[in-house]
PDB file of C-alpha atoms in Angstrom:
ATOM      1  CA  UNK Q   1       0.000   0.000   0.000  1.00 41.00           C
ATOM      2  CA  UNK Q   2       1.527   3.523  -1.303  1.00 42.00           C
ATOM      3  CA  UNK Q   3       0.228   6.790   1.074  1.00 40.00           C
ATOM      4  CA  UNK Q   4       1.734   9.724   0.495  1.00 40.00           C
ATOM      5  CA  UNK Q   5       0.119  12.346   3.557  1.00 37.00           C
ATOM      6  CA  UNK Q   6       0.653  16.099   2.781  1.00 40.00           C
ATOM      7  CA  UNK Q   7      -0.091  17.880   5.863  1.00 34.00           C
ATOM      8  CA  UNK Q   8      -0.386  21.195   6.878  1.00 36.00           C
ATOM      9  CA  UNK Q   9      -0.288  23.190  10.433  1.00 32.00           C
ATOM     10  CA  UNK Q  10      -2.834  25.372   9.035  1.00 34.00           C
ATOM     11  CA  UNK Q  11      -5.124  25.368   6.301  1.00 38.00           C
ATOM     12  CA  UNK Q  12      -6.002  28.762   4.037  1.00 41.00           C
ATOM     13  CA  UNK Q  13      -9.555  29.254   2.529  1.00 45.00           C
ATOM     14  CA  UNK Q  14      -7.889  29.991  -0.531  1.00 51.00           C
ATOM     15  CA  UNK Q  15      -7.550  26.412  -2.547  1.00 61.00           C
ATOM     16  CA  UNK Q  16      -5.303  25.300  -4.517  1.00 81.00           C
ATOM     17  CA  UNK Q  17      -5.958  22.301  -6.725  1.00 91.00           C
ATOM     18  CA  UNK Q  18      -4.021  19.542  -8.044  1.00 94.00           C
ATOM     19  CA  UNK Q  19      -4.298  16.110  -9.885  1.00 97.00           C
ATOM     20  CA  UNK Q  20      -3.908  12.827  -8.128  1.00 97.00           C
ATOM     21  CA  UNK Q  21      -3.195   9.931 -10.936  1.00 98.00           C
ATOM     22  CA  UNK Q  22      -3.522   7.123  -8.450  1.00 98.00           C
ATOM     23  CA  UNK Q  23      -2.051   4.144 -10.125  1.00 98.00           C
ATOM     24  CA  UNK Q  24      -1.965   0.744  -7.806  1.00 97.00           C
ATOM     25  CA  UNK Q  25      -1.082  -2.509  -9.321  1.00 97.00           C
ATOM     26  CA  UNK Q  26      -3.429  -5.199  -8.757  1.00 96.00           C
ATOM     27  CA  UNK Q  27      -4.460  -6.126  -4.647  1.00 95.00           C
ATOM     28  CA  UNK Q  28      -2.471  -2.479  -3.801  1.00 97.00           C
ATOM     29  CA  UNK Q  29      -3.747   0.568  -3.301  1.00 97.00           C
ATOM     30  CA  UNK Q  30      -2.856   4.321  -3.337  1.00 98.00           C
ATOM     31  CA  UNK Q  31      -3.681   7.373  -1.615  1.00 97.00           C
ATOM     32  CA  UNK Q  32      -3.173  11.348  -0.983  1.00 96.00           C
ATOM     33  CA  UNK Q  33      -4.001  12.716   2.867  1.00 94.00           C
ATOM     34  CA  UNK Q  34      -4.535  15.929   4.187  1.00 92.00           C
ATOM     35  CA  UNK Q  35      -5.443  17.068   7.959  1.00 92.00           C
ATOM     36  CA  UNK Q  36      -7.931  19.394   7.973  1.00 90.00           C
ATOM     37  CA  UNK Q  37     -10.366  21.195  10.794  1.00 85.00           C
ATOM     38  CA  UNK Q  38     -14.055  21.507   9.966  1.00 79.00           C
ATOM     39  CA  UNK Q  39     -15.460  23.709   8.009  1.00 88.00           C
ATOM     40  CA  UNK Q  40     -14.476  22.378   4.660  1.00 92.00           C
ATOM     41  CA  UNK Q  41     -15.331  21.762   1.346  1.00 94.00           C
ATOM     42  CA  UNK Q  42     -13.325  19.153  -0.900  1.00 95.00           C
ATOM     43  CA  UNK Q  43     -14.053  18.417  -4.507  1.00 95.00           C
ATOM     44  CA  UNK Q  44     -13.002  17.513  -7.624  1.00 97.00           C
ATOM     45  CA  UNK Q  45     -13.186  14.900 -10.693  1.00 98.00           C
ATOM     46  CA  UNK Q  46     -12.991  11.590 -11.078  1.00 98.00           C
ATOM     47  CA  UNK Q  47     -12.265   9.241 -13.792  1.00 98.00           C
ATOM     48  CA  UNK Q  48     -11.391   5.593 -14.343  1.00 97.00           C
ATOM     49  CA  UNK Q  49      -8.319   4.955 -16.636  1.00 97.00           C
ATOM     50  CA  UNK Q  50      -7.591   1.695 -16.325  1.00 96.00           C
ATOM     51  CA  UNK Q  51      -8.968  -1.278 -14.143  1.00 95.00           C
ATOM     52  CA  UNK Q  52      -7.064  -4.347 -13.633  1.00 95.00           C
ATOM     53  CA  UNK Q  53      -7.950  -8.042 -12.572  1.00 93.00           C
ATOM     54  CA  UNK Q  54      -6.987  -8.734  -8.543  1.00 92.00           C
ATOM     55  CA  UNK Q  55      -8.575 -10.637  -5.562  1.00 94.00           C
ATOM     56  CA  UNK Q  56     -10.602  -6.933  -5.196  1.00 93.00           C
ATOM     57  CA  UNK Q  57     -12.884  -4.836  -7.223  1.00 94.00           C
ATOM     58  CA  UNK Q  58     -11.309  -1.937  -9.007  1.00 97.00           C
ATOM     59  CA  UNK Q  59     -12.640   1.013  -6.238  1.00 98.00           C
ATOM     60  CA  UNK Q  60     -11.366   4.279  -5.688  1.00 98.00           C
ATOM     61  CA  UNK Q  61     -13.438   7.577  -3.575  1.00 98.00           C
ATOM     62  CA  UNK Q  62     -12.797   9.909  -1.101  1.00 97.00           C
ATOM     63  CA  UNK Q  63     -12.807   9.230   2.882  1.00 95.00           C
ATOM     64  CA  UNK Q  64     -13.574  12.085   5.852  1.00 94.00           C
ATOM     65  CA  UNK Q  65     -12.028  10.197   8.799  1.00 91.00           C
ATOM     66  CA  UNK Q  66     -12.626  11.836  12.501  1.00 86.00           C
ATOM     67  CA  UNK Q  67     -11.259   8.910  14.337  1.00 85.00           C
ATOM     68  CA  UNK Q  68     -10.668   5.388  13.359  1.00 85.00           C
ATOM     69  CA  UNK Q  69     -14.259   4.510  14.222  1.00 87.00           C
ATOM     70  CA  UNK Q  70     -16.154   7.298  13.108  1.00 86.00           C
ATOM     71  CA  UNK Q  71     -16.177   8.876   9.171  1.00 89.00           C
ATOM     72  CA  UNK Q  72     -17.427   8.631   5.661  1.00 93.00           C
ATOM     73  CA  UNK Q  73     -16.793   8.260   2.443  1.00 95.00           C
ATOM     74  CA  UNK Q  74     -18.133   7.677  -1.368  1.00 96.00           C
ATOM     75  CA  UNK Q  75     -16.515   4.791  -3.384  1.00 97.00           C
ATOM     76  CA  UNK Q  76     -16.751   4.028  -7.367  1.00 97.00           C
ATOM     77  CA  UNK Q  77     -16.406   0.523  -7.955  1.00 97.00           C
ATOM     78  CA  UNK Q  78     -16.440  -1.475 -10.751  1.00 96.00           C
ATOM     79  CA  UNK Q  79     -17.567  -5.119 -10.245  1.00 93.00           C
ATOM     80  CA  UNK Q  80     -15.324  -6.500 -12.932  1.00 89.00           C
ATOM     81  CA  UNK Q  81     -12.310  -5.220 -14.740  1.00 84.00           C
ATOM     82  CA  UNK Q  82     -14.179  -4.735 -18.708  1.00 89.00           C
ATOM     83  CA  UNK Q  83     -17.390  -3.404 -17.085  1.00 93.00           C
ATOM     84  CA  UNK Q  84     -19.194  -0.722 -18.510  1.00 96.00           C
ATOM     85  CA  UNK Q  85     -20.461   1.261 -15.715  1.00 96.00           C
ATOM     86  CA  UNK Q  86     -19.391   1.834 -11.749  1.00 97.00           C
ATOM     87  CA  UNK Q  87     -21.100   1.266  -8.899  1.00 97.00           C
ATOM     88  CA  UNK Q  88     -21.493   4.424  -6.441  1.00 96.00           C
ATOM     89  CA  UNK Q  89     -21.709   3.658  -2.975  1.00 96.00           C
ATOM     90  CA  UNK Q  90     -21.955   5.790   0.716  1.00 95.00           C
ATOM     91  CA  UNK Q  91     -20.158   4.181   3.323  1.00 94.00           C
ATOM     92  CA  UNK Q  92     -20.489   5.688   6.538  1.00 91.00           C
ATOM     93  CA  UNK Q  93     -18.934   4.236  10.205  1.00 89.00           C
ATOM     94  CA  UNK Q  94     -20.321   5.247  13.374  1.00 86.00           C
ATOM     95  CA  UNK Q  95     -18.889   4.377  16.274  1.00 86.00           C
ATOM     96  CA  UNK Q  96     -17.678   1.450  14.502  1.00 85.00           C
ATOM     97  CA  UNK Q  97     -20.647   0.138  12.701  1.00 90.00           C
ATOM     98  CA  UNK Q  98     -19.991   0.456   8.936  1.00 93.00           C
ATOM     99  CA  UNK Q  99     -23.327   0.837   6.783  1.00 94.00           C
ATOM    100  CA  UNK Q 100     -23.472   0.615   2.960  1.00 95.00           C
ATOM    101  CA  UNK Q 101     -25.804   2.912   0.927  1.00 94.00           C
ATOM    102  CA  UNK Q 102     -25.744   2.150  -3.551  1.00 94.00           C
ATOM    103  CA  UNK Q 103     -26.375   5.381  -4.967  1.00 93.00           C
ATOM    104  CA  UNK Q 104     -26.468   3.908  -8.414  1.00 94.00           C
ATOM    105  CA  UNK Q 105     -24.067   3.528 -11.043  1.00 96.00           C
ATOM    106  CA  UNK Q 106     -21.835   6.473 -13.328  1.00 96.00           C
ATOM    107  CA  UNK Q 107     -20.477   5.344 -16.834  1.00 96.00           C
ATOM    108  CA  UNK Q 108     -17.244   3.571 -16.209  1.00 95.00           C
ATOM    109  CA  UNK Q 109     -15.844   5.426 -19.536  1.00 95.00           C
ATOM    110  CA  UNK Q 110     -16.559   9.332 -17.872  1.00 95.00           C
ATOM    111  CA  UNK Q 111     -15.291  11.443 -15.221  1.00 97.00           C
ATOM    112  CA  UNK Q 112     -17.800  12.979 -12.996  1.00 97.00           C
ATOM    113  CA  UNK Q 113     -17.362  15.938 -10.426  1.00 98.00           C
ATOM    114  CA  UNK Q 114     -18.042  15.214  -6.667  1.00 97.00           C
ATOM    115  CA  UNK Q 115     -18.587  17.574  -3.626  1.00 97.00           C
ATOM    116  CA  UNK Q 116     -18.662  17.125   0.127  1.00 95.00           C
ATOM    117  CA  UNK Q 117     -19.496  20.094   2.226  1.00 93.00           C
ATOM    118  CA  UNK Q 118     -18.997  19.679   6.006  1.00 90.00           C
ATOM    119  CA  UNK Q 119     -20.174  22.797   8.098  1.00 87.00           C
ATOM    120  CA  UNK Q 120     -19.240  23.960  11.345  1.00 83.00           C
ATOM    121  CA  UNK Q 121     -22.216  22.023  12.977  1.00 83.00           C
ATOM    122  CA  UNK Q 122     -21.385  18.841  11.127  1.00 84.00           C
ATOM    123  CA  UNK Q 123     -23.788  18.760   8.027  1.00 89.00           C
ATOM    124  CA  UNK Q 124     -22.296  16.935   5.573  1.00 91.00           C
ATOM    125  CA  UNK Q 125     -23.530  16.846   1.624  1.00 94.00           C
ATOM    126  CA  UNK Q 126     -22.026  14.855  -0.633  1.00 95.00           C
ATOM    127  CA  UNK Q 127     -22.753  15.574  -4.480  1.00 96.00           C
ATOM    128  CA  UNK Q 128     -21.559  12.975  -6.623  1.00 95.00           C
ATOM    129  CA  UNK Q 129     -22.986  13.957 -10.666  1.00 91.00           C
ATOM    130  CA  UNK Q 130     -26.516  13.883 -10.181  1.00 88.00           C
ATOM    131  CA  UNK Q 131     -26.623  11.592  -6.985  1.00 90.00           C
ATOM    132  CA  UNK Q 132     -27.011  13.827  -3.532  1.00 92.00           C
ATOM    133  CA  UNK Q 133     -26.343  12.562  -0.039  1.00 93.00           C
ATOM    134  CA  UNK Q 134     -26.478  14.082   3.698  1.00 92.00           C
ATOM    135  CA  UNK Q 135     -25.657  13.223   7.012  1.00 88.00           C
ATOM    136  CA  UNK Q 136     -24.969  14.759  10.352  1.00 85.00           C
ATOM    137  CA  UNK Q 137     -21.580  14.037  11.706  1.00 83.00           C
ATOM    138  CA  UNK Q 138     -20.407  14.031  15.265  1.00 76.00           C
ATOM    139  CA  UNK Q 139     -18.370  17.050  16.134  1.00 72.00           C
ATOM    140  CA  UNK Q 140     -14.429  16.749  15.763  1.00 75.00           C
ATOM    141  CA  UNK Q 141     -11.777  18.825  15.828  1.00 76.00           C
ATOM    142  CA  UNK Q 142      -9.907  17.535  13.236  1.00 83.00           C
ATOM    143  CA  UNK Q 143     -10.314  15.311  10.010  1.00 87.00           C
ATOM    144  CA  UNK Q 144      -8.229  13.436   7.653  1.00 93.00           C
ATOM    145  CA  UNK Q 145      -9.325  13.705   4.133  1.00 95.00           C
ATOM    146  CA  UNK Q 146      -8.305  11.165   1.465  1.00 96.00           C
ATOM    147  CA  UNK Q 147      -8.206  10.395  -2.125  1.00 98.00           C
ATOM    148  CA  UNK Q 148      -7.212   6.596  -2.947  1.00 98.00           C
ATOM    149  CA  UNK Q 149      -7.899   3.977  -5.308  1.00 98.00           C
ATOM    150  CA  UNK Q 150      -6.987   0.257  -5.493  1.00 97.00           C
ATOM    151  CA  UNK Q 151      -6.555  -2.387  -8.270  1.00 96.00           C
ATOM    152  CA  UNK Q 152      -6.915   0.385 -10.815  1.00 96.00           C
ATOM    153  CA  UNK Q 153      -5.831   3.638 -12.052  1.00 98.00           C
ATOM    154  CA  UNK Q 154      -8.124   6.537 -11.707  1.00 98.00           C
ATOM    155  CA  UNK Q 155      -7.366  10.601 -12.024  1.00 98.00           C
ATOM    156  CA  UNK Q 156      -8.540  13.243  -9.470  1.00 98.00           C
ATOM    157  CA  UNK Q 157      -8.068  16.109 -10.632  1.00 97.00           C
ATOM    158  CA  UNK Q 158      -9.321  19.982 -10.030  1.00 96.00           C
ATOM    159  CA  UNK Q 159      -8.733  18.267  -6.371  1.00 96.00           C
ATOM    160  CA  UNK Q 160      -8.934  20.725  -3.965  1.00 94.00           C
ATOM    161  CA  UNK Q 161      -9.879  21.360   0.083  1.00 91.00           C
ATOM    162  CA  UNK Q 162     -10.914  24.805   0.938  1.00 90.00           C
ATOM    163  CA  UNK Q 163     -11.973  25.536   4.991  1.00 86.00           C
ATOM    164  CA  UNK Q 164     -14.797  27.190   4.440  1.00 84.00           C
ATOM    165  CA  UNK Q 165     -16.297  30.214   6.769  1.00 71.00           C
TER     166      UNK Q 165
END
């Protein structure tokens, strides 16, 4: 498993975005990480490039991680290697039970845009093309947000975090 974390002592509201081509050979996976205090926005685009045969699905999304038993995240997956279009999925883990939620499925051969908002009081929306999802997240202080992808290539790019005010 390849992370690479970029952290930072303090986040600006002022974005800057960059592309993530996560690349993992087959049963690996990849990732980019960034600490970050709520409020926030992350978003970006997605695309599958290639998808390759393993033990696992090709998958790739986005986490929001409070603690190791508490966060959320969306996940494309595509149930074989030549398939035509990608599952969407909402995963969310609440003091460590983990509940699936299929959202429907996205062209494999397109790359969609994605949103998640989390305010101050811990709304979270998550915009995925047309598919919408909200929650209401315990408070934290601090999140880790990640990008990753195994069995698969996949580009992120126009990937950015913003703390929002």
């Amino acid at each position: 498993m390849a992370i690479l974390f970029l952290s930072a002592s303090s986040v600006s509201s002022h974005a800057q975005t960059m592309t993530f081509d996560c690349d993992a050979a087959e049963n690996r996976s990849a990732s980019v990480a960034i600490e970050t205090a709520s409020p926030f926005e992350v978003h970006g685009s997605l695309m599958l490039k290639e998808s390759r045969r393993g033990d696992y699905a090709p998958v790739a999304g986005v986490t929001i991680d409070m603690d190791r038993d508490n966060g959320v995240f969306f996940r494309v997956r595509a149930p074989q290697p030549d398939a035509k279009f990608l599952e969407l999925e909402i995963v969310s883990n609440r003091s460590g039970t983990r509940k699936t939620m299929g959202l429907g499925q996205l062209p494999a051969e397109s790359a969609f845009d994605f949103t998640m908002t989390l305010t101050e009081a811990g709304n979270l929306t998550v915009t995925i093309d047309e598919a919408h999802f909200s929650a209401t997240l315990q408070a934290f202080e601090t999140a880790r947000v990640r990008a990753f992808c195994s069995t698969g290539e996949f580009v992120f790019s126009g990937l950015s975090l913003a703390v929002t005010e």
